[in-house]
Coordinates of C-alpha atoms in Angstrom, one line a residue:
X1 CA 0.0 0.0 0.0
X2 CA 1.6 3.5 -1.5
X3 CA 1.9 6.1 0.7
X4 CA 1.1 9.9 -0.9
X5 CA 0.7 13.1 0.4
X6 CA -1.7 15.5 0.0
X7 CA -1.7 19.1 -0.1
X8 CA -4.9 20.6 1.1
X9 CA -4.9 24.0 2.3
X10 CA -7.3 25.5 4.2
X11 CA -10.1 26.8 2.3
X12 CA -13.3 27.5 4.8
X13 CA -13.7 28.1 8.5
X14 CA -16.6 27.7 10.8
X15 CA -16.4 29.8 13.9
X16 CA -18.9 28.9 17.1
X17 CA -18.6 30.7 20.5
X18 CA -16.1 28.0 21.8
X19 CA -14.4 26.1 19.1
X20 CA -14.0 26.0 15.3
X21 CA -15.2 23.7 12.5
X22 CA -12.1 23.6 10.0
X23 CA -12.1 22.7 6.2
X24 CA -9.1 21.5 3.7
X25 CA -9.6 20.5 0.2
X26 CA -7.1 19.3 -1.8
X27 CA -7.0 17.2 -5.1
X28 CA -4.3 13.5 -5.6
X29 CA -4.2 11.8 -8.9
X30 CA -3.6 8.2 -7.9
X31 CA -3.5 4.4 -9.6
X32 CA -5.7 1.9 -8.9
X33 CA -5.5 0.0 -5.7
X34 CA -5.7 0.4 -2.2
X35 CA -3.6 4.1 -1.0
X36 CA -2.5 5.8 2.2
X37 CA -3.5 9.7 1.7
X38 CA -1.8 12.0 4.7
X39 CA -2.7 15.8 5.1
X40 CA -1.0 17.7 7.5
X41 CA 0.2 19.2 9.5
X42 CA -2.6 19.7 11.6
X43 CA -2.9 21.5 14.6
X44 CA -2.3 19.6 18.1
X45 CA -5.3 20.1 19.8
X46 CA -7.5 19.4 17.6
X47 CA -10.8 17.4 18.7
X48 CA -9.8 13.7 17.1
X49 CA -13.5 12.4 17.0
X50 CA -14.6 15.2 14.9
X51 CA -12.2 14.2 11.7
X52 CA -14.6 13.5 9.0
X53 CA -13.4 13.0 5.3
X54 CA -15.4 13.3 1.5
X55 CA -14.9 14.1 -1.7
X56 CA -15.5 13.6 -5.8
X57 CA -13.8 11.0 -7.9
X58 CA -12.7 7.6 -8.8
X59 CA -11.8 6.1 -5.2
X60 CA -13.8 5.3 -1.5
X61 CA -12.8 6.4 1.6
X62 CA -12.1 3.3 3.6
X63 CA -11.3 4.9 7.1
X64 CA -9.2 8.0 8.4
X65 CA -6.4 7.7 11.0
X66 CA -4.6 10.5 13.2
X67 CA -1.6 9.7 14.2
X68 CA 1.4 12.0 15.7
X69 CA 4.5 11.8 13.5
X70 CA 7.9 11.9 16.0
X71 CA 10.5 13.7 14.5
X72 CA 14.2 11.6 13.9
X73 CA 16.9 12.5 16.0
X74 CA 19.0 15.3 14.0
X75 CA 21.5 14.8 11.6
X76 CA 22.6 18.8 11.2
X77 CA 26.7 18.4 11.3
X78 CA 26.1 21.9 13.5
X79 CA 24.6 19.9 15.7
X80 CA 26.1 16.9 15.7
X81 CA 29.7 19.0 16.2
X82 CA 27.8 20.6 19.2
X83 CA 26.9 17.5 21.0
X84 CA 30.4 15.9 20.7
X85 CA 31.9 19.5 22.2
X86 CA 29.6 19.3 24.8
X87 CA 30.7 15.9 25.6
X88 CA 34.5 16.5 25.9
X89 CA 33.8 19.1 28.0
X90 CA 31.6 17.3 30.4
X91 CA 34.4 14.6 30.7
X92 CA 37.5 17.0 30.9
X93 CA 35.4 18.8 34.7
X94 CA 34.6 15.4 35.4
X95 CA 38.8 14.5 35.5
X96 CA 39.2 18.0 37.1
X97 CA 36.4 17.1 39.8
X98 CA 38.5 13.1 40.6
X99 CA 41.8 15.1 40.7
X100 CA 40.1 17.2 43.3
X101 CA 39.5 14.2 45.1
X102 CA 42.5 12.3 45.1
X103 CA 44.4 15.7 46.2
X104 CA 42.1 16.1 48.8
X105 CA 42.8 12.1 49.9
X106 CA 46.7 13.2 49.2
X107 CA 46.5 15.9 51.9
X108 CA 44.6 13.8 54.6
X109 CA 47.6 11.5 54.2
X110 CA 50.2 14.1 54.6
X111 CA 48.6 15.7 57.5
X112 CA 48.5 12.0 59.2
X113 CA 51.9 10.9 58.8
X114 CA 53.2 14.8 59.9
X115 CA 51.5 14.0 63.4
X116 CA 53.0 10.3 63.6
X117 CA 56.4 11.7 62.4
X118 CA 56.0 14.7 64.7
X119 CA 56.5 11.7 68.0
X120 CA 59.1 9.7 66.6
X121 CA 61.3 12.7 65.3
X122 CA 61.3 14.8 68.2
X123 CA 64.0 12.3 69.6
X124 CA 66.1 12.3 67.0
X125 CA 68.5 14.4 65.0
X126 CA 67.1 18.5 64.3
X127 CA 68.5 18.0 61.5
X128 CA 66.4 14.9 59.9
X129 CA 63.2 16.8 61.7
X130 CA 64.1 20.1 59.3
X131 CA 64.3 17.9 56.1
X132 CA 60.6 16.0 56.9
X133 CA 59.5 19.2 57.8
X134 CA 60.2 20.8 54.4
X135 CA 59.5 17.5 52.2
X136 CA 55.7 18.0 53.8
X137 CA 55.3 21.6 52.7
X138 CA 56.6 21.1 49.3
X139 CA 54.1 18.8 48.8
X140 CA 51.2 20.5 50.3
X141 CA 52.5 23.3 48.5
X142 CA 52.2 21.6 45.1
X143 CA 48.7 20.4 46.2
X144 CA 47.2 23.6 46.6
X145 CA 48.8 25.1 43.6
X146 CA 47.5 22.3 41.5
X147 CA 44.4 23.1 43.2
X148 CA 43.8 26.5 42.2
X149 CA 45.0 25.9 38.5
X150 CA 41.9 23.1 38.3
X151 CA 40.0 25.4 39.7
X152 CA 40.6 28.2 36.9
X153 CA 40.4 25.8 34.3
X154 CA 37.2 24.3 35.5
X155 CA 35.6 27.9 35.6
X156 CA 36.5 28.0 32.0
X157 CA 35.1 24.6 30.9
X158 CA 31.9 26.1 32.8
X159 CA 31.9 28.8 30.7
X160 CA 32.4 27.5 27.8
X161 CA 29.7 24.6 28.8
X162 CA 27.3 27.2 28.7
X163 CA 27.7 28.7 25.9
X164 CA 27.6 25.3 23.9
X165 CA 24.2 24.4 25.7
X166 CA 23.0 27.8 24.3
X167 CA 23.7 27.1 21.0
X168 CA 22.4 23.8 20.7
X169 CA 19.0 25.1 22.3
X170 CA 18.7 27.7 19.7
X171 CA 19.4 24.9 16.7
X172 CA 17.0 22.5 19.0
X173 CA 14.6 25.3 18.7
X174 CA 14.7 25.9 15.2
X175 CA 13.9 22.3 14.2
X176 CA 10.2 21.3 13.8
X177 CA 8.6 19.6 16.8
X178 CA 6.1 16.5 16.5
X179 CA 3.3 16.9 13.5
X180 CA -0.4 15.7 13.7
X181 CA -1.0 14.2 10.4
X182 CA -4.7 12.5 9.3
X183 CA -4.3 9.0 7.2
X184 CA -6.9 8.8 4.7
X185 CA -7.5 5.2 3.1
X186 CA -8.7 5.4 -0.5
X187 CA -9.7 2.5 -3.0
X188 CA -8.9 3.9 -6.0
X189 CA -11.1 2.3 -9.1
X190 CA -9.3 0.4 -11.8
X191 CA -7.8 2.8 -14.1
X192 CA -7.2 5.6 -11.4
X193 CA -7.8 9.2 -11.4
X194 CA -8.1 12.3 -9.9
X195 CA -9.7 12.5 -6.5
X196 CA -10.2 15.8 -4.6
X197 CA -10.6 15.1 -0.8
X198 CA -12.3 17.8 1.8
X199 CA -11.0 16.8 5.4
X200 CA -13.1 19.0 8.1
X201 CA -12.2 18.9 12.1
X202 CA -12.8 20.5 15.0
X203 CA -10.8 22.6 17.5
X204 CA -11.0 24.2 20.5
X205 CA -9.6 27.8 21.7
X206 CA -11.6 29.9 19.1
X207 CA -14.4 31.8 19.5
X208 CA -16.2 35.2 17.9
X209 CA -18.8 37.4 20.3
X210 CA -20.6 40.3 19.2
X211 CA -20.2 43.9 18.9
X212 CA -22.9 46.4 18.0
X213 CA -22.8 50.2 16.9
X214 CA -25.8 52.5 17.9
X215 CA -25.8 55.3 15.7
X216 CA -28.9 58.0 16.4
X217 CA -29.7 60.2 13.7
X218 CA -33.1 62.0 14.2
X219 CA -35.5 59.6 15.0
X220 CA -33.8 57.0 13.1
X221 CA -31.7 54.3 15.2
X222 CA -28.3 52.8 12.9
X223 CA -27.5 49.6 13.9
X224 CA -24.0 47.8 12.9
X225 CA -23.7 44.3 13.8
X226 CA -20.1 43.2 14.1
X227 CA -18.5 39.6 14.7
X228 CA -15.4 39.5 17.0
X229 CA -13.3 36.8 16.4
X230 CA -10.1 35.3 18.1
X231 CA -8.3 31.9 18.1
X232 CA -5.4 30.4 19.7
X233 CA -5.6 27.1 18.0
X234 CA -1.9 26.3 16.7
X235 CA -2.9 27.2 12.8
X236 CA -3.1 30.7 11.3
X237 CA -6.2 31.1 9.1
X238 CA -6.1 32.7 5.8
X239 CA -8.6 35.1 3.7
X240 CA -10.9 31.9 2.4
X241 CA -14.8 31.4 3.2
X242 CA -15.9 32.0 7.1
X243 CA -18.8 31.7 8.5
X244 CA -19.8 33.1 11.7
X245 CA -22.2 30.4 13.9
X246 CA -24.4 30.7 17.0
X247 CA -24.4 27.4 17.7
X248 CA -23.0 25.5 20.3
X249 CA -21.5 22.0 19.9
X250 CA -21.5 19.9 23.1
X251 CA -19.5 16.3 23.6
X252 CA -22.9 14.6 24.3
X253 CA -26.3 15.7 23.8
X254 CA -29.0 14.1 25.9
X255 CA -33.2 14.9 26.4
X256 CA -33.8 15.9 29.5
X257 CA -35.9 14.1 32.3
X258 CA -37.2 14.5 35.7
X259 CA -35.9 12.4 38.7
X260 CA -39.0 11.7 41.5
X261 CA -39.3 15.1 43.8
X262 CA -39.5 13.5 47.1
X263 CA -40.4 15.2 50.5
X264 CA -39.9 13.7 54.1
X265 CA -40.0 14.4 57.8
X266 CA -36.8 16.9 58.2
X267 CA -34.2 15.1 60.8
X268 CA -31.6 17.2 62.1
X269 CA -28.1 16.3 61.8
X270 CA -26.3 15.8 65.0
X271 CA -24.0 18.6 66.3
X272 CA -20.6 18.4 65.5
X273 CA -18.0 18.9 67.9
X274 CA -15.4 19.8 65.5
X275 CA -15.0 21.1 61.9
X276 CA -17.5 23.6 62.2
X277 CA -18.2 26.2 59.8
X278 CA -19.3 30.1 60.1
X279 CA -21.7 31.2 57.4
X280 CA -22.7 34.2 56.4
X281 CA -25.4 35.9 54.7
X282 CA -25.1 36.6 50.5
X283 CA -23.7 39.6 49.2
X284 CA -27.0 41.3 47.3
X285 CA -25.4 41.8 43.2
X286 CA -24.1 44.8 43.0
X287 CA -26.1 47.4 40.2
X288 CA -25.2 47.6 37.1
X289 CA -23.3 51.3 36.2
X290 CA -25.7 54.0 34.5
X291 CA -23.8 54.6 31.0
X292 CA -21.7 57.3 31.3
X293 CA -23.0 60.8 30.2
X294 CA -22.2 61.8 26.7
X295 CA -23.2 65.0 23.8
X296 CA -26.5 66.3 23.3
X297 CA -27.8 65.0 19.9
X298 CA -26.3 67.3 17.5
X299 CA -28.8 69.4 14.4
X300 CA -29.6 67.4 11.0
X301 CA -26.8 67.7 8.6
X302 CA -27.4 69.6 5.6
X303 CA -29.5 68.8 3.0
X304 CA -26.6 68.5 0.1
X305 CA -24.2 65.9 2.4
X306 CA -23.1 63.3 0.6
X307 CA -24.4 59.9 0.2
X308 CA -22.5 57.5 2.8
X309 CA -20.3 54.8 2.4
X310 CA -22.2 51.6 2.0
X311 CA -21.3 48.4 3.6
X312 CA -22.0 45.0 3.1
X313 CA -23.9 42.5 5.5
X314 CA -23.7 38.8 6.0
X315 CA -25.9 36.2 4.4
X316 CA -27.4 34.3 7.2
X317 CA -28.9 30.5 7.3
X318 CA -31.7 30.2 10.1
X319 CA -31.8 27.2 11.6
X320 CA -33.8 25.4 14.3
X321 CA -32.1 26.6 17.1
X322 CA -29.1 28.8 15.6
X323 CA -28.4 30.7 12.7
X324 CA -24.9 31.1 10.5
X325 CA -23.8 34.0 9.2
X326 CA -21.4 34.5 6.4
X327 CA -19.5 38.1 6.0
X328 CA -19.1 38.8 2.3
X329 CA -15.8 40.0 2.9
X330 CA -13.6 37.4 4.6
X331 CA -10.6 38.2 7.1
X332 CA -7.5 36.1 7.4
X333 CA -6.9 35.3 11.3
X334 CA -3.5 34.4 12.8
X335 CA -3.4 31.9 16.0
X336 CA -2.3 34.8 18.0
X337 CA -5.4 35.9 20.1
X338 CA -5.9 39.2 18.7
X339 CA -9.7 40.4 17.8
X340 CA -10.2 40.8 14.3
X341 CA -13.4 42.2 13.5
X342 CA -15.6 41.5 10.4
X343 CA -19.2 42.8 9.3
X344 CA -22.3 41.1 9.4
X345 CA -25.2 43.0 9.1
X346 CA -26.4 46.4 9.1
X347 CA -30.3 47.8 9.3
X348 CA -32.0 51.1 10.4
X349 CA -34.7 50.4 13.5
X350 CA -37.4 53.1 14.0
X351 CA -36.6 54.6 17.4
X352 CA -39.3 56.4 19.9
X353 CA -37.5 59.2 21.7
X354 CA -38.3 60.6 24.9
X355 CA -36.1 61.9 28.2
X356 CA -36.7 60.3 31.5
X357 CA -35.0 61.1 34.8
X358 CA -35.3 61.0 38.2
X359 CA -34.1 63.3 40.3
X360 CA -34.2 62.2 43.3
X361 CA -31.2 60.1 42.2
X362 CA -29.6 62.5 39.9
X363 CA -30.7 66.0 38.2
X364 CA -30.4 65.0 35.1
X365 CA -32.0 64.0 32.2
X366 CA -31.5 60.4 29.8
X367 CA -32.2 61.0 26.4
X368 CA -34.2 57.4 26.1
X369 CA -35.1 55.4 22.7
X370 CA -37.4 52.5 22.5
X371 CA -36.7 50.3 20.0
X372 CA -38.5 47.5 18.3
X373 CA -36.0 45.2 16.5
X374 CA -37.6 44.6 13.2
X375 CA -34.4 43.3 11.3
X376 CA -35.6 39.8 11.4
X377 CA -32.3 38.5 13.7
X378 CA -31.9 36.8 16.7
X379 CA -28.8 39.5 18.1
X380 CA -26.7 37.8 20.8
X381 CA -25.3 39.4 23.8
X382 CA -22.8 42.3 23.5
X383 CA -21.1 45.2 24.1
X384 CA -22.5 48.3 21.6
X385 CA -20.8 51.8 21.3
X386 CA -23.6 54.3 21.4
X387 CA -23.5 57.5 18.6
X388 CA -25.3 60.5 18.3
X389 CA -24.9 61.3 14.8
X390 CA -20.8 61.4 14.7
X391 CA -20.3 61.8 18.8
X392 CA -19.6 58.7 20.3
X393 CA -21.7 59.3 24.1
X394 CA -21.1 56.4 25.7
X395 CA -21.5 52.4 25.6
X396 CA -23.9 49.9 26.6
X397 CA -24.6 45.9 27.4
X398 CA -27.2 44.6 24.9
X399 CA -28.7 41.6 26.2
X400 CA -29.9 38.8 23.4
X401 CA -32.5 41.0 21.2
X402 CA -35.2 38.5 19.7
X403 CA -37.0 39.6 16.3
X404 CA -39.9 41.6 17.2
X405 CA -38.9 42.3 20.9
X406 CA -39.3 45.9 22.3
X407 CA -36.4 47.4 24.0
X408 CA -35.7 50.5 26.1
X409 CA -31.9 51.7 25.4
X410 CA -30.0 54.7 27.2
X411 CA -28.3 57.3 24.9
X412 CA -26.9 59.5 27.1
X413 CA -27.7 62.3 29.4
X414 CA -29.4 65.6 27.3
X415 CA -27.6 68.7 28.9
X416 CA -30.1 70.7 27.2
X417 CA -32.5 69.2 29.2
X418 CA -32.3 70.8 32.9
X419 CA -33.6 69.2 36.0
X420 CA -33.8 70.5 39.4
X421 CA -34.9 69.1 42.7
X422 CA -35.6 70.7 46.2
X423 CA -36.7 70.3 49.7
X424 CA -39.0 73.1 50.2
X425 CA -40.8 72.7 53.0
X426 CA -40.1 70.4 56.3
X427 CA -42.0 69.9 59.9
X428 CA -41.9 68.1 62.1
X429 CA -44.4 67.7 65.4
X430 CA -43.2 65.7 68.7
X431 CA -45.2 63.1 70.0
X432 CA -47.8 64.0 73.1
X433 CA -49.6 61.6 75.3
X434 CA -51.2 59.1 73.2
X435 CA -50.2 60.7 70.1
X436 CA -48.3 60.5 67.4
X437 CA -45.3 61.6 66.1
X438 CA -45.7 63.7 62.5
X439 CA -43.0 64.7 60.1
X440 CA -44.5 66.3 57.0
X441 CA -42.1 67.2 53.6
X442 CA -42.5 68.8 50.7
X443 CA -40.9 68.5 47.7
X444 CA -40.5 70.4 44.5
X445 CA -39.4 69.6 40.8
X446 CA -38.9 71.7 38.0
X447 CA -37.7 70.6 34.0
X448 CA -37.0 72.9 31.4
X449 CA -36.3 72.4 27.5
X450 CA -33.6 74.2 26.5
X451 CA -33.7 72.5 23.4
X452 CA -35.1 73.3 19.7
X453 CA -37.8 70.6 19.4
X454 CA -40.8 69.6 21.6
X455 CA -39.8 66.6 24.2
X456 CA -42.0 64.5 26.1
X457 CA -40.5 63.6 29.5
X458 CA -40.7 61.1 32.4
X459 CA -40.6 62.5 35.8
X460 CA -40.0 59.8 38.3
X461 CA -40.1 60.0 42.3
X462 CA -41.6 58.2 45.3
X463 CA -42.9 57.8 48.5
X464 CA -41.4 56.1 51.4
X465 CA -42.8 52.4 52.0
X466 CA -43.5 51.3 55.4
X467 CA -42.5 47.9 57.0
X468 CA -44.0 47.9 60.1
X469 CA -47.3 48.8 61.5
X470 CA -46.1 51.9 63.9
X471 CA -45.4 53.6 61.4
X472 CA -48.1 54.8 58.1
X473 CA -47.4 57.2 55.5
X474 CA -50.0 59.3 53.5
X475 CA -49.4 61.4 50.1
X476 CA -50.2 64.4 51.2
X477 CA -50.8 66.4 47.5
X478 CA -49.0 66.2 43.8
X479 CA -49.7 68.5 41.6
X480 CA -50.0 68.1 38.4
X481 CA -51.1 65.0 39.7
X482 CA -48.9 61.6 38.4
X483 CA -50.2 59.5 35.5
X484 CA -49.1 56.3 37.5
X485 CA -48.6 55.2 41.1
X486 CA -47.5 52.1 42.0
X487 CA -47.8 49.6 45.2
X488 CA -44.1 50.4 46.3
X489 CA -44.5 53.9 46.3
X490 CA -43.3 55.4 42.8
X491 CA -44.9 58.6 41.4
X492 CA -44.6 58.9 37.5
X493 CA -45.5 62.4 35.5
X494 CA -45.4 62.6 31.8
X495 CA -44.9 65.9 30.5
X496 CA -44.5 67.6 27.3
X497 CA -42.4 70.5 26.8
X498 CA -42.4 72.6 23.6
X499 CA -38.9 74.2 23.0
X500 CA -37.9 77.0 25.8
X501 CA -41.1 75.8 28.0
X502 CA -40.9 74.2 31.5
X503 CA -42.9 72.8 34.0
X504 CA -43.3 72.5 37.7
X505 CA -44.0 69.5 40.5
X506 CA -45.2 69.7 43.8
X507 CA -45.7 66.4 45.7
X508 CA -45.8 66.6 49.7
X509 CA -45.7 63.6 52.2
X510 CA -46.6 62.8 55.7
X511 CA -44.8 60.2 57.9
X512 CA -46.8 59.1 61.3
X513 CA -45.0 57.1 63.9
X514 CA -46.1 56.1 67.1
X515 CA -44.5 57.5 70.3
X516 CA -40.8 56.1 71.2
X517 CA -41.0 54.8 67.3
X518 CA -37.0 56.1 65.7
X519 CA -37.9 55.9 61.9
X520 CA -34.9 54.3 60.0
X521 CA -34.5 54.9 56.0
X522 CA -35.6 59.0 56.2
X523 CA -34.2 60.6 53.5
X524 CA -34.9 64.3 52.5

């Protein structure tokens, strides 16, 4: 059985939200018989149960294998002259390192006999003592000499130990490591031919979210649908055919079903003597910030600006529970985690303006559009950039938008818009014998349009809410008075303003609490 190779670039890509479907096609003219096809190299990580192959032509695929390819051991002379350096120098510090030893045995010895010489000499002649005396230190002498040249010479092996290691890591580096290659089986018919192959696998560490652009141009809401993508997957992709999918591929898939709810008699555990844990209440989520305050909305352009650029949109495929989109303009991708953004689609949404604030929180008021999304997609979550005509105010979470849904979305705070909230009147009466304690306030709100068009505009505010009995409070007056009330105490006004006009609220409150009642929450 012939082995052949096959070249077979990369030619579509298939994004999801956590992986990536990948597509090689390649073309092999081969005999008749029975063939072993490999493709590579593919990358490492890629998800071996998902290898799949087809194609057109004269053969049938009888199987696919993936099998890792080890690399031979190098024949560079480089670094086969490297290796044998390295050697010879690890065996010359290893002779340094034994004459180290036996000098060090050689001095023991010499220090032993001087102290049994030392007894039997002292008797004798001065003379004989002088010459062993001077015999030991030429020797130790010569030891320690030897010593420090071993030692300079060993510093310089090190050295230049090192520096061969460096080298060889360098060529190491440079040569390829072990490649994932995929077998393909073919039986060719008799008289052979051309067969064209399309090999398709999965792998993870790619993924694309979503980015939007909100641009507001009179009562017109702009929006540009963008596809982020990034991948880490070992393979750099090239400009060919991507397609941007909301699906979600799972390892095993399986209908869901209900286990038996059962209820019982609760028995307490028995207390534990050690290994007991403190617990503590849950942190509440913490709000989500406002968006941050951006331009006013600025005039209409002129009436002879030119057209704008156009830009293209994505053809999309709807299935049952995702939908694939495919940019007309592809973008080649490298494997190095950077974003790379590409366009999918672009529509205009009719948008209902109005301001709402609520000054009791801030004294300011939200330009506000409610938009319903007509475009006929399903838009996933994702951050959007928000535009008033060319001014970029701000940015915004969009939660997944289904077709048809109505959503409220902030724009940005309307300077021209001014909002003012005060305390105007306050009393407050002790509590008597059998009486009750009374602390009356009265609030007032004024808006004015300092704008060039008529607004409409929700005023929002409240009454305090009472949790306990002791204590009851009564809405004292509003005027105008509020379109809605609700059960947990907020007042909601509706007002429209033609340009320069303003308007005025006046809302007053009583609190009653009982005597020795402290009131906690009181806010002016």
């Amino acid at each position: 059985m012939s082995l052949e190779s096959l070249d077979a670039p990369i030619t579509a890509v298939t994004v999801f939200p956590d992986r990536a479907r990948i597509t090689r096609r390649g073309t092999v003219t081969l005999p008749a018989g029975e063939h072993r096809v490999a493709c590579g190299p593919l990358p490492l990580g890629l998800l071996r149960d998902s290898v799949r192959v087809s194609g057109h032509g004269p053969a049938a695929v009888a199987g696919v294998n993936v099998i890792t390819r080890r690399e031979a051991a190098s024949d560079d002379a480089a670094v086969t002259a490297l290796e044998a350096q390295l050697r010879e120098l690890e065996t010359r510090i290893g002779e340094l390192l034994d004459a180290d030893t036996v000098a060090t045995a050689r001095e023991r010895f010499l220090a032993r006999l001087a102290m049994r010489g030392a007894g039997n000499l002292a008797q004798g002649e001065v003379a004989a003592a002088a010459r062993f005396a001077d015999g030991l230190d030429e020797q130790l002498t010569a030891l320690h000499r030897d010593r420090r040249s071993r030692e300079l010479e060993r510093t310089d092996l090190h050295r230049r130990r090192d520096a061969v290691e460096r080298r060889l890591m360098d060529l190491r580096g440079s040569a390829r490591p072990d490649r994932l290659l995929a077998e393909i089986l073919l039986e060719v018919d008799s008289g052979g031919g051309e067969v064209e192959l399309e090999l398709t696998y999965l792998v993870p560490g790619a993924s694309w979210i979503s980015g939007y652009d909100l641009r507001l141009a009179g009562d017109r809401l702009a929006l540009t649908w963008h596809g982020m993508i990034t991948q880490r997957t070992g393979e750099d992709w090239p400009e060919c055919q991507l397609r941007l999918s909301t699906a979600r591929p799972a390892g095993a898939l399986t209908v869901p079903e209900l286990d038996p709810w059962f209820v019982d008699v609760f028995h307490p555990a028995p207390p534990q003597v050690y290994g007991m844990t403190v617990g503590g209440a849950p942190m509440a989520a913490a709000a989500m910030p406002a968006p941050a305050p951006g331009a006013a909305p600025m005039q209409a352009m002129a009436p002879k600006a030119r057209a704008a650029v156009r830009e293209t949109s994505a053809a999309v495929e709807e299935g049952p529970v995702a939908a694939t989109y495919t940019p007309l303009k592809s973008v080649a991708v490298p494997a190095d985690g950077t974003a790379h953004r590409t366009l999918i689609a672009t529509f205009d949404l009719e948008a209902k303006l109005d301001h709402i604030t609520a000054p009791v929180r801030a004294q300011e008021a939200t330009l506000r559009a409610t938009v319903r999304n007509t475009s006929g997609h399903t838009l996933p979550p994702g951050q959007a950039a928000l535009f008033h005509e060319g001014d970029f105010v701000g940015s915004t979470r969009l939660e997944p938008w289904a077709p048809l849904e109505e959503r409220e979305l902030a724009l940005g705070v309307d300077d021209r818009v001014r909002v003012e909230r005060e305390l105007v009147r306050r009393a407050a009466s002790r509590a008597t014998l059998g009486s009750t304690r009374r602390t009356d306030a009265e609030y007032k709100i004024t808006i004015a349009n300092h704008s060039p068009r008529p607004i409409s505009v929700t005023v929002l505010d409240q009454l305090p809410v009472s949790r306990d009995a002791q204590i009851a409070v009564r809405e004292l007056h509003a005027k105008p008075e509020p379109a809605e009330r609700s059960d947990l105490g907020v007042l909601t006004w509706k007002l429209a303003l033609p340009p320069g006009a303003g308007a005025e609220i006046q809302f007053g409150l009583r609190v009653e609490s009982a005597k020795g009642v402290d009131i906690a929450g009181w806010r002016d």
